[in-house]
Each structure stands twice: as structure tokens, then as C-alpha cells.
Tab-separated table of C-alpha atoms in Angstrom:
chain	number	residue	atom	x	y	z
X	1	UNK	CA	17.402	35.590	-36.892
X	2	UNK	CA	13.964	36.081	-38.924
X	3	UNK	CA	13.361	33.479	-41.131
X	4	UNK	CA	9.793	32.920	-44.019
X	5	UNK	CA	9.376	30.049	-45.391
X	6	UNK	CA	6.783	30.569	-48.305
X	7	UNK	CA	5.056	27.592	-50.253
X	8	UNK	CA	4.664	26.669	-52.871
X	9	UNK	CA	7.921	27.311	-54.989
X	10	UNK	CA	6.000	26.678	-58.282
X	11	UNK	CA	1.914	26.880	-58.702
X	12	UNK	CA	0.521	26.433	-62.251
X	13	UNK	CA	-3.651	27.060	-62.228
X	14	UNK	CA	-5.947	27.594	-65.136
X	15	UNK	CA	-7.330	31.426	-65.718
X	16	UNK	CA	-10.442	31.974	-63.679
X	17	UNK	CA	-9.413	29.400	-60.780
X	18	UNK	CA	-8.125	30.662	-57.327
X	19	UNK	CA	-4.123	30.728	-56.146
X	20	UNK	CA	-3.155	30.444	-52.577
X	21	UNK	CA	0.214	30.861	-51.471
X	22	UNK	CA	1.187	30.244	-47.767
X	23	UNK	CA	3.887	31.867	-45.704
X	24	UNK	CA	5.128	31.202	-41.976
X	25	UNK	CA	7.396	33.057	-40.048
X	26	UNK	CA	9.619	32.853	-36.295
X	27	UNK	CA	9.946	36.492	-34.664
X	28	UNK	CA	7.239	37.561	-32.556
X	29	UNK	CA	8.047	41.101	-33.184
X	30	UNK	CA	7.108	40.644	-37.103
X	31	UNK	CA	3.985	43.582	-37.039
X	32	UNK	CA	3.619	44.145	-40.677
X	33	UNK	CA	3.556	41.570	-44.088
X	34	UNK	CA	3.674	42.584	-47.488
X	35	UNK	CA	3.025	40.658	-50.625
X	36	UNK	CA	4.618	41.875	-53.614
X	37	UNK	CA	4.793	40.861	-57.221
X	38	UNK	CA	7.707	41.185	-59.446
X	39	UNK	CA	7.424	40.306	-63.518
X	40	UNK	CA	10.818	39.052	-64.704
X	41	UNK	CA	13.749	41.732	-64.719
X	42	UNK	CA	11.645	44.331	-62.696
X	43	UNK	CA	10.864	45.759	-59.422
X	44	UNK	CA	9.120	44.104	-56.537
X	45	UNK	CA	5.889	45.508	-56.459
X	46	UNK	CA	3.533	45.914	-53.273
X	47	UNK	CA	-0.122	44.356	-54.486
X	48	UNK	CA	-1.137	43.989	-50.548
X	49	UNK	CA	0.468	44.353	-47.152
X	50	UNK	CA	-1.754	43.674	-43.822
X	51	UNK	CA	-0.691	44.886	-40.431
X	52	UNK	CA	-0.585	42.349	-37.191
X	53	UNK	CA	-4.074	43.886	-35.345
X	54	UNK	CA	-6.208	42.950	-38.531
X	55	UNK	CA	-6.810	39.013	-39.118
X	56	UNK	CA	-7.726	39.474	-42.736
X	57	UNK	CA	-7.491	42.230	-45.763
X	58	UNK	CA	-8.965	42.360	-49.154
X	59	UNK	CA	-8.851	44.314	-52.192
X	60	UNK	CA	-11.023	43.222	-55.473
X	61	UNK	CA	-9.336	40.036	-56.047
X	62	UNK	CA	-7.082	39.624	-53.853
X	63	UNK	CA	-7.003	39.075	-50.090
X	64	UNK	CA	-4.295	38.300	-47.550
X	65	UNK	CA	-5.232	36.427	-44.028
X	66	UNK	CA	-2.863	36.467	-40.960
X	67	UNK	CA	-2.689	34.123	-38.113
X	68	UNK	CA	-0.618	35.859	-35.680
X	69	UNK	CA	-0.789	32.746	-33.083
X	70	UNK	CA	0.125	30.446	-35.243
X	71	UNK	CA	2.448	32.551	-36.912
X	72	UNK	CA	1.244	32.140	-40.660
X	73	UNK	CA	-0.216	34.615	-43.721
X	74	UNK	CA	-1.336	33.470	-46.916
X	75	UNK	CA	-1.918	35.361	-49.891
X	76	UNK	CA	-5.490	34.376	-52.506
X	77	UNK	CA	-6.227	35.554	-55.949
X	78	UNK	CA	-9.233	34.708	-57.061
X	79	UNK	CA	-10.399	34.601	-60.461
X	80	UNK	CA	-7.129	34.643	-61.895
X	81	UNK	CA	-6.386	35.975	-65.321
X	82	UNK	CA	-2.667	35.234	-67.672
X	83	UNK	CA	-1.547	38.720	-66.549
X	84	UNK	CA	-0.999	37.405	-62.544
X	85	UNK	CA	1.468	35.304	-63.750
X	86	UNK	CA	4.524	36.298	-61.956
X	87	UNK	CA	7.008	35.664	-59.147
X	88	UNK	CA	5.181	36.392	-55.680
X	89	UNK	CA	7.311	37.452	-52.471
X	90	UNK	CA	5.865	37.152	-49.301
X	91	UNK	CA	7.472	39.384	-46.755
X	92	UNK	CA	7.574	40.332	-42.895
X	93	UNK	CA	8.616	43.494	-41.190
X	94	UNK	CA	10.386	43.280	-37.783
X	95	UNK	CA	12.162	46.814	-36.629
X	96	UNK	CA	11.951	48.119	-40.226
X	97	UNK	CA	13.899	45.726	-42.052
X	98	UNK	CA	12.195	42.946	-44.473
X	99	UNK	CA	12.961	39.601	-44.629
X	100	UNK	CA	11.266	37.335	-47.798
X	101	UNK	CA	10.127	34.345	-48.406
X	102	UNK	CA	11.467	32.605	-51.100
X	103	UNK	CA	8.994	33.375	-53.920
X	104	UNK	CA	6.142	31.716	-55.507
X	105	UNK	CA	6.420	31.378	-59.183
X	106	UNK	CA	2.641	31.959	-60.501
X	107	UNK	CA	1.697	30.598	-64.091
X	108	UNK	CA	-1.702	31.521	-64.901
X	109	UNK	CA	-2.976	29.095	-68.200
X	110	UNK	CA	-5.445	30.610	-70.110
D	1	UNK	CA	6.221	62.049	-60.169
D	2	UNK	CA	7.927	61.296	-56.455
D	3	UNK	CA	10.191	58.175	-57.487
D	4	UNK	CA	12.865	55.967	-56.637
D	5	UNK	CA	15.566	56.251	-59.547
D	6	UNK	CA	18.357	53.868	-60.360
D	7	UNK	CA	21.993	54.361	-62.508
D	8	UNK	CA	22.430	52.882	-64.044
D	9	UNK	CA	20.058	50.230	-65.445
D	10	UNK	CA	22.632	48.249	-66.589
D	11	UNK	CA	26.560	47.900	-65.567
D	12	UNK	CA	28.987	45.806	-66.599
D	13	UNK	CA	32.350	45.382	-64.710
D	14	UNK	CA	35.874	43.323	-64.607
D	15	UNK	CA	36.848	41.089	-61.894
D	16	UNK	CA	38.294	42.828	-59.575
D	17	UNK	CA	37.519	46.836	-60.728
D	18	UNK	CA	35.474	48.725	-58.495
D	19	UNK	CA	32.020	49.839	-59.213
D	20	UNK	CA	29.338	52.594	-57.698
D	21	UNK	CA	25.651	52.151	-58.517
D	22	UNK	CA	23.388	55.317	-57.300
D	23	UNK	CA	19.528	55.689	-56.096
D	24	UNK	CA	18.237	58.604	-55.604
D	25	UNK	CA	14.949	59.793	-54.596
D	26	UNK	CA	12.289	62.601	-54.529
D	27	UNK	CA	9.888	61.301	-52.011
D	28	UNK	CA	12.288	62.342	-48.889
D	29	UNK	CA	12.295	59.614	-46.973
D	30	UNK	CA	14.327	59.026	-44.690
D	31	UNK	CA	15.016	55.182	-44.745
D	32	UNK	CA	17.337	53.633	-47.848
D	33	UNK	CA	17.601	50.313	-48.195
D	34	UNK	CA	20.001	48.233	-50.574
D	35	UNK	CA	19.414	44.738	-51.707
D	36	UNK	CA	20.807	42.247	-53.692
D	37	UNK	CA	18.714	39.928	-55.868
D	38	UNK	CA	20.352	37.131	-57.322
D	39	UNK	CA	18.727	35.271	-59.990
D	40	UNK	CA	15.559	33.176	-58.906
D	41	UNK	CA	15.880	34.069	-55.092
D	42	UNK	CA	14.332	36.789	-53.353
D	43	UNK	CA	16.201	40.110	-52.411
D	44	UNK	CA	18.486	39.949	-49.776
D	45	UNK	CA	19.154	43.327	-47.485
D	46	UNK	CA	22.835	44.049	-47.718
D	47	UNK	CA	22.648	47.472	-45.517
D	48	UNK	CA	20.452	50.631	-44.611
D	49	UNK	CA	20.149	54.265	-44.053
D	50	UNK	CA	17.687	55.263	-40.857
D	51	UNK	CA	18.704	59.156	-42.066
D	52	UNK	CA	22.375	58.937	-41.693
D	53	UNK	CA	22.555	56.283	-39.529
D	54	UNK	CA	24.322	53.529	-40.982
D	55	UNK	CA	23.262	50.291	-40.797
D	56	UNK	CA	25.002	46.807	-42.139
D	57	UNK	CA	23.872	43.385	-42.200
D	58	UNK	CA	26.007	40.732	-40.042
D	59	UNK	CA	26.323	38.390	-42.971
D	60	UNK	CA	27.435	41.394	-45.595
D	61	UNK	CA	30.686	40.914	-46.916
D	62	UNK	CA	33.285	43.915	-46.673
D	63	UNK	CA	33.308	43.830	-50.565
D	64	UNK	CA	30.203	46.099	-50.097
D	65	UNK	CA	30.536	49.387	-48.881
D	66	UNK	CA	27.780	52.577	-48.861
D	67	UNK	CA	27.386	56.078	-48.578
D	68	UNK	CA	24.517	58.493	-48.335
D	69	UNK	CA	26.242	62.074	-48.980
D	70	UNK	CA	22.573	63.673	-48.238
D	71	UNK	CA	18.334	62.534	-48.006
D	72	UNK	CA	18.212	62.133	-51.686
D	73	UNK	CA	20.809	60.230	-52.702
D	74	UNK	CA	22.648	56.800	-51.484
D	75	UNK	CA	25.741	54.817	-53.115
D	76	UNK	CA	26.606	51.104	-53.231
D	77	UNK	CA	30.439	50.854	-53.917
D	78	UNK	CA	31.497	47.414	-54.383
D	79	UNK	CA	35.517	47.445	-54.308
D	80	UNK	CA	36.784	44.241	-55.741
D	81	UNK	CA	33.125	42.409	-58.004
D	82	UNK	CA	33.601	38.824	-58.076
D	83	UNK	CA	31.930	36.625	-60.392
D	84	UNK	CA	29.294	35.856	-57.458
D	85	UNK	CA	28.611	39.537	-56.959
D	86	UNK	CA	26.491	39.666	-60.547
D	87	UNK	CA	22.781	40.308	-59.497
D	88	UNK	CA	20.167	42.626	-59.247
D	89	UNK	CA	20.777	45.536	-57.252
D	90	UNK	CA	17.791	47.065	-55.889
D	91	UNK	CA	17.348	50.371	-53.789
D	92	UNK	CA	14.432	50.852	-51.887
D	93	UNK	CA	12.840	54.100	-49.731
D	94	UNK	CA	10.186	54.194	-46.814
D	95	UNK	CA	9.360	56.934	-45.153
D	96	UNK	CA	8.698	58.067	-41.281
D	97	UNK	CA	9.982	56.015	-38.486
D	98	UNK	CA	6.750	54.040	-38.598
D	99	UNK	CA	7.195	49.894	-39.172
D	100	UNK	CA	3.928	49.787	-41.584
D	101	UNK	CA	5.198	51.925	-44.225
D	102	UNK	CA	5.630	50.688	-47.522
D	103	UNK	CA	9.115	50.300	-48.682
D	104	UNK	CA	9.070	52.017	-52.628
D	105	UNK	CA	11.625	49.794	-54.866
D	106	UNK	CA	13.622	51.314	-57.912
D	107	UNK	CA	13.570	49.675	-60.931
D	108	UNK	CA	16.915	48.238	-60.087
D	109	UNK	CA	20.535	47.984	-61.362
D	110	UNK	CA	21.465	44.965	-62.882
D	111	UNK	CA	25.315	43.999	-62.786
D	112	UNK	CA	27.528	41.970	-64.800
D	113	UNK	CA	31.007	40.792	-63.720
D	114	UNK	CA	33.064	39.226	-66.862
């Protein structure tokens, strides 16, 4: 079956410094990856998604890249700020069903 | 404003007495999704709706049963809650048949089994 595996678990970075979190996944037939953020007892919340013909997607400060060959997407913030500290889900879409990673937790220091 | 809505936010149950949580939506799409989101893991799919078309996860116990009486609106009956049951419960639309489409979350039902 599909399976992400999304690192780091935990990432702790001072405000103004840049986050990168890394997901990989298995089925070939994965075509669309969404990144969402979810704040503690609320919704997931899409921040970015990138489809599998583009390599790379920004908007303001954040950016996703995908690697369909090798199978792997990764998620930056630059310039972070206290208020991106949150749980980060990394996500693929095969046949309209998601499957997650695991989930970053993001602690921004200010 | 087109939403995903959740009843309730909060439930709390017995071992062992049946429960319903409800989603409903005004956006009219035509895919539902149900997850469960147990604490400090990411949601899990349980089963969804391509219109009426149901369709169930292999690993989603029997405990867990839906229905989706029309486009709007989609149940998640869970018949006997164990104490493993208590999570998040999160509904989720997308519209079209397309794969790209966002999936819209509701703000979720959270469930507690004493």
C-alpha cells in the first residue's frame, strides 16, 4: 500500500532562520502532494500543494520542491516567524485518497 | 460562506453505547471523506463517499459504519466506542472527479469514551 515517511519528527529553529522538512513516498501513481498545517486541536490546513508535472512551487515564504524520480518532496519556510509553529503534514494523493506522513512538529523561538 | 461543518464539536460517550457524529457541507462536492486522528499521529482515512459510492478502508474495523442520506450531508456511526476509539474525527470534502483538488477539512469532532 502507499506509505510517507516525513522527517524530521521534531525541528526547533530560531525566528528568521529557514525550516525544511523532507518527505518520501512508494506509489508511482502519487500525482498530487499537499502540505498542510494544523495548530493544536484544529483542522489540517492546506498552506501548499504541488502537482507531479511541476518540479518546484512557491508562494511568499514558502516553497515546496518535488523529485518525482527519486520519489521525494520537501517543504521550506523561510524567514520563519513564532506564528509557524505548528504540526506540519506532508501528504500524497494516489486515486483520490491521501495518505500522510507522520507530521513535523515546528517550534519557531523568537 | 461555503463550509465544511461538524456536530458536534465535542462528544462524550460510554463504552459500549453507540454514537453518530455528522458533516455536512455547502460547497457540493461530491467526495466525503472521514478520518480519524488520534493524538500526535496524522489522520488516518477510515472510509469515503465518491457521490454515493461507498468506499471503506481494508484495515477499518466493523465498529465503524457510514451513511450519506444525500450530497450535503454524511454520518459516522460507531456502534460499540472502545476506549481506543477516542480521537479526532475529521470530515473532509473535495470536489470534481479531478485528483488535484484540494480536500476542505471541518473543524473536527473530538470524542471521548469514559
Amino acid at each position: 500500500g502507499e506509505n510517507v515517511e516525513q522527517h524530521p519528527s521534531t525541528l526547533s529553529v530560531q525566528e528568521g532562520d529557514s525550516a525544511v522538512i523532507k518527505c518520501t513516498y512508494s506509489d508511482s501513481a502519487s500525482n498530487y502532494f499537499p502540505w498542510y498545517k494544523q495548530e493544536l486541536g484544529k483542522r489540517p490546513q492546506l498552506i501548499i500543494d504541488i502537482r507531479s508535472n511541476v518540479g518546484e512551487k512557491k508562494d511568499q515564504r514558502i516553497a515546496v520542491t518535488l523529485n518525482k524520480t527519486a520519489k521525494h518532496f520537501s517543504l521550506h519556510i523561510t524567514e520563519t516567524q513564532p506564528e509557524d509553529s505548528a504540526v506540519y503534514f506532508c501528504a500524497e494523493n494516489s486515486y483520490g485518497k491521501l495518505t500522510f506522513g507522520q507530521g513535523t512538529i515546528l517550534t519557531v523561538h523568537p | 460562506d461555503a463550509m465544511v461543518i461538524q456536530n458536534p464539536r465535542y462528544q462524550v460517550t460510554q463504552f459500549g453505547k453507540p454514537v453518530t457524529l455528522s458533516c455536512s457541507q455547502t460547497l457540493n462536492h461530491n467526495v466525503m471523506y472521514w478520518y480519524q486522528q488520534k493524538s500526535s499521529q496524522a489522520p488516518k482515512l477510515l472510509f469515503h463517499y465518491y457521490d454515493k459510492d461507498f468506499n471503506n478502508e481494508a484495515d477499518t474495523p466493523d465498529n465503524f459504519q457510514s451513511r450519506r442520506p444525500n450530497t450535503s450531508f454524511c454520518f459516522l456511526d460507531i456502534r460499540s466506542p472502545g476506549l481506543g476509539d477516542a480521537a479526532m474525527y475529521l470530515c473532509a470534502t473535495k470536489g470534481a472527479s479531478g485528483s488535484y483538488n484540494e480536500q476542505f477539512f471541518g473543524p473536527g469532532t473530538r470524542l471521548t469514551v469514559l
